[in-house]
Amino acid sequence: MAEVNSVVRAAGGVVWRRDGGATEIVLVHRPRYNDWSLPKGKLDPGEHELTAAVREVFEETAVEAVPQVRLPSIRYLTGEPGVEKSVDFWSMRAAAWTPRPADDEIEEARWVPATEAQSALSYAHDRGVVRAFLDLPPVTAVVALVRHAKAGKRHEWTGPDTERPLEPAGERDARALSGLLTLLRPDRVVSATPVRCRQTVEPLGLPLELDPAFDELHPPGPAATRLAELAGRGGTTVVCSQGKLMPPLLAALTNRADVNFHTRKGAGWVLSFAEGRLVGRDRLAPVTLQ
């Protein structure tokens, strides 16, 4: 086996839409290689992989795509000596699209029936990603569960703890987190009642619903029930909670007591649901926190 000296990181998506009663996904034809592949591309320096996936999909297909659930990543040799490429993929809902003019990089972006995509793709690694997509039930809701950003030390705050605000570093982290959450195109935002929780999701600019079920002083059962209710509404919901509640809440929701659900401040999880059933979970943290 060839020795790998460097890894090029990339990201992309299996982008789907409904046409009549059928599901279609978009493939791209690259004239340089004369191949059909999934839309993907290299991360810019310092870029988050989720940001890169949405950007590259748009650049290669002219589709505005909304990530819903992470798919398997792939790794393969690039053909350059000692260089391997690692690609992170998401299933993405097509929110809008226009015909993409041909250029030297992408000759055509074509919608094909999802069941025919594997036979159209040139590479086995892309076919494996599509197979994983086809094995998933359709995602009907996404909940981004996040922990509030940094709010200074508890013992240095003289007022009520529920009124302790974000510190400047926390405000920066909240803005970075908001940039990722915006990619999910949230429909609603729900927050625990402390000020630091509200401030963490305020950069999203959406109406804010306060719900004490997500306060860490409460047991995880009601929070898990409430989160499932929010998923039942469909669309995308952002929920901001607290560090002591999130691990038992996620354990109750997933029925996985063996998983370490500790979540850093200003980070969270993307939870994907299919008709009320959890079908995907993925850690979400801005690049500055990784």
XYZ file of C-alpha atoms in Angstrom:
290
model
C 0.000 0.000 0.000
C 1.286 3.450 -0.924
C 2.448 5.630 1.965
C 0.168 8.603 2.655
C 2.032 11.810 3.511
C -0.819 14.327 3.372
C -4.606 14.373 3.420
C -6.675 16.877 1.472
C -9.987 17.606 3.173
C -13.125 18.099 1.104
C -16.891 18.109 1.585
C -20.023 17.660 -0.490
C -23.530 16.330 -0.559
C -26.135 13.950 -1.852
C -28.619 16.638 -2.848
C -32.196 15.508 -3.350
C -35.512 16.881 -4.546
C -38.952 15.445 -5.187
C -40.187 15.396 -8.778
C -43.752 14.153 -8.826
C -43.673 11.047 -6.689
C -39.998 10.247 -7.248
C -36.816 11.331 -5.497
C -34.046 12.707 -7.675
C -30.462 13.580 -6.804
C -28.067 15.848 -8.667
C -24.844 14.566 -10.225
C -22.117 16.539 -11.964
C -20.080 15.800 -15.074
C -16.477 17.002 -14.991
C -14.958 17.359 -18.475
C -11.395 17.270 -17.130
C -11.902 13.689 -15.943
C -14.859 12.745 -18.155
C -16.648 11.355 -15.114
C -19.927 11.625 -13.211
C -19.614 12.295 -9.496
C -21.327 13.757 -6.464
C -20.829 17.499 -6.018
C -17.921 18.119 -3.657
C -14.782 20.200 -3.283
C -11.852 21.156 -1.085
C -12.192 23.141 2.120
C -10.823 26.657 2.082
C -8.209 27.394 4.797
C -9.959 27.593 8.178
C -13.336 26.664 6.671
C -15.781 24.396 8.495
C -16.594 21.207 6.602
C -20.342 21.897 6.713
C -19.840 25.387 5.279
C -17.641 23.944 2.568
C -20.214 21.286 1.694
C -22.984 23.851 1.161
C -20.669 26.207 -0.732
C -19.254 23.528 -3.015
C -22.679 22.116 -3.798
C -23.864 25.551 -4.860
C -20.741 26.283 -6.893
C -20.950 22.987 -8.779
C -24.729 22.679 -9.218
C -26.349 26.124 -8.571
C -28.519 24.368 -5.961
C -29.183 26.044 -2.613
C -28.992 22.975 -0.399
C -29.905 22.461 3.251
C -27.968 19.791 5.210
C -30.157 17.276 7.037
C -28.083 14.270 8.124
C -24.438 13.259 7.878
C -23.578 10.417 5.526
C -20.457 8.215 5.563
C -17.177 9.943 4.769
C -14.885 8.545 2.099
C -11.123 8.453 1.610
C -9.251 7.726 -1.585
C -5.887 8.305 -3.226
C -5.821 11.334 -5.520
C -3.260 10.045 -7.977
C -0.598 12.400 -6.646
C 2.161 10.521 -4.808
C 1.416 10.240 -1.086
C -1.755 12.372 -1.238
C -5.132 11.123 -0.035
C -8.465 12.956 -0.125
C -10.993 12.749 2.723
C -14.537 13.851 1.892
C -17.347 14.492 4.387
C -20.871 14.140 2.978
C -24.352 15.191 4.044
C -27.773 14.389 2.721
C -29.121 17.774 1.645
C -32.573 18.991 0.740
C -32.670 21.166 -2.383
C -34.321 24.439 -1.370
C -33.888 26.268 -4.687
C -32.006 25.804 -7.926
C -31.409 27.327 -11.339
C -29.786 25.871 -14.473
C -26.003 26.039 -14.150
C -24.077 27.243 -17.199
C -21.334 24.896 -18.339
C -17.689 25.778 -17.713
C -14.295 24.080 -17.712
C -14.898 22.565 -14.268
C -18.508 21.354 -14.526
C -19.967 20.592 -17.924
C -23.404 19.582 -16.617
C -25.340 19.263 -13.380
C -28.058 16.677 -13.983
C -30.997 15.502 -11.851
C -31.376 11.731 -12.044
C -33.751 9.319 -10.277
C -32.146 8.378 -6.974
C -32.536 4.678 -7.739
C -30.518 5.119 -10.954
C -27.755 7.293 -9.521
C -25.461 4.444 -8.506
C -25.282 3.084 -12.039
C -24.590 6.586 -13.395
C -21.702 7.391 -11.029
C -18.156 6.680 -12.148
C -16.636 5.737 -8.782
C -17.393 3.040 -6.241
C -16.802 5.385 -3.304
C -19.534 7.752 -4.557
C -21.861 4.819 -5.136
C -21.359 3.758 -1.515
C -22.411 7.198 -0.273
C -25.565 7.087 -2.397
C -26.301 3.597 -1.096
C -26.177 4.950 2.464
C -28.535 7.760 1.427
C -31.002 5.298 -0.087
C -30.917 3.196 3.090
C -32.104 6.151 5.184
C -35.793 6.975 5.586
C -36.726 10.482 4.411
C -35.754 13.071 7.026
C -38.828 14.986 8.183
C -37.292 17.192 10.888
C -33.952 18.422 12.196
C -33.267 19.678 15.719
C -29.991 21.445 16.449
C -29.427 21.112 20.199
C -26.695 23.500 21.340
C -25.055 24.465 24.611
C -24.776 28.139 25.487
C -21.460 29.881 24.815
C -18.965 31.053 27.429
C -20.431 33.268 30.140
C -17.542 33.853 32.514
C -16.973 32.248 35.888
C -19.951 31.672 38.120
C -18.121 32.787 41.289
C -17.129 36.110 39.697
C -20.736 37.065 38.928
C -22.524 38.860 41.767
C -26.063 38.838 40.408
C -28.544 35.971 39.988
C -26.937 33.168 38.015
C -29.784 33.144 35.493
C -28.795 36.690 34.525
C -25.100 35.953 33.935
C -24.380 37.161 30.375
C -21.997 35.959 27.705
C -18.431 37.190 27.941
C -16.776 38.675 24.811
C -15.290 35.284 23.842
C -18.745 33.762 24.229
C -20.264 36.407 21.989
C -17.705 35.570 19.301
C -18.439 31.854 19.655
C -22.179 32.532 19.461
C -21.714 34.373 16.169
C -19.579 31.529 14.796
C -22.157 28.965 15.894
C -24.920 31.049 14.334
C -23.108 30.895 10.993
C -23.327 27.098 11.041
C -26.898 26.981 12.319
C -27.985 29.341 9.536
C -26.905 26.696 7.007
C -29.667 24.476 8.430
C -32.259 27.200 7.675
C -34.038 27.047 11.047
C -37.764 27.672 11.226
C -37.914 28.276 14.993
C -35.632 28.868 17.962
C -36.272 27.647 21.513
C -34.093 28.528 24.485
C -33.695 27.696 28.148
C -34.492 30.705 30.310
C -31.004 31.912 31.450
C -29.745 35.057 29.724
C -26.611 33.296 28.428
C -28.763 30.753 26.584
C -30.900 33.419 24.965
C -27.863 35.436 23.930
C -26.269 32.400 22.286
C -29.086 32.020 19.743
C -30.101 35.669 19.364
C -27.664 36.135 16.412
C -29.994 33.904 14.366
C -32.445 36.804 14.275
C -35.563 34.652 14.685
C -38.361 34.956 17.258
C -37.287 33.297 20.469
C -39.446 30.937 22.530
C -38.362 30.417 26.141
C -38.903 26.965 27.607
C -37.803 26.118 31.173
C -37.873 22.411 30.290
C -34.370 22.976 28.878
C -33.014 24.573 32.082
C -30.392 22.348 33.719
C -32.167 22.403 37.096
C -34.895 20.194 35.613
C -34.738 16.418 34.946
C -34.038 15.165 31.392
C -37.358 13.365 30.869
C -39.545 16.433 30.216
C -36.814 17.951 28.026
C -36.631 14.789 25.902
C -40.422 14.793 25.540
C -40.415 18.455 24.570
C -37.613 17.968 22.036
C -39.534 15.110 20.430
C -42.597 17.361 20.248
C -40.553 20.018 18.457
C -39.282 17.413 15.990
C -42.903 16.450 15.382
C -43.544 19.904 13.974
C -41.220 19.192 11.064
C -38.744 21.651 9.599
C -35.695 22.724 11.569
C -35.627 23.790 15.211
C -32.690 25.212 17.159
C -32.753 24.519 20.917
C -30.266 26.122 23.312
C -29.783 24.354 26.639
C -27.176 23.926 29.380
C -24.199 21.659 29.993
C -25.518 19.602 32.896
C -28.797 18.750 31.182
C -27.595 17.914 27.678
C -25.783 14.585 28.329
C -28.696 12.929 30.179
C -31.152 14.490 27.726
C -29.299 13.016 24.752
C -28.905 9.673 26.523
C -32.665 9.571 27.144
C -33.450 10.608 23.583
C -31.121 8.075 21.964
C -31.405 5.331 24.571
C -27.596 5.196 24.513
C -26.166 5.470 28.006
C -22.805 4.237 26.681
C -22.135 7.331 24.545
C -20.211 10.342 25.871
C -22.566 13.232 25.166
C -20.467 15.884 26.901
C -20.815 19.053 24.824
C -18.477 22.018 24.831
C -19.807 25.519 25.332
C -20.862 27.085 22.057
C -21.168 23.691 20.384
C -23.947 21.136 19.959
C -25.545 18.322 18.011
C -27.558 18.021 14.803
C -30.349 15.509 15.428
C -32.194 14.166 12.384
C -35.666 12.621 12.592
C -37.838 10.564 10.258
C -41.492 10.698 11.314
C -40.501 11.116 14.964
C -37.728 8.488 14.941
C -34.148 9.628 15.490
C -32.113 8.520 12.469
C -28.946 10.597 12.800
C -26.856 12.531 15.290
C -23.766 14.567 14.506
C -21.588 16.830 16.636
C -21.585 20.480 15.570
C -18.849 22.889 16.622
C -17.372 25.969 14.957
C -13.819 25.606 13.685
C -12.557 27.820 16.521
C -13.751 25.201 19.035
C -12.365 22.121 17.336
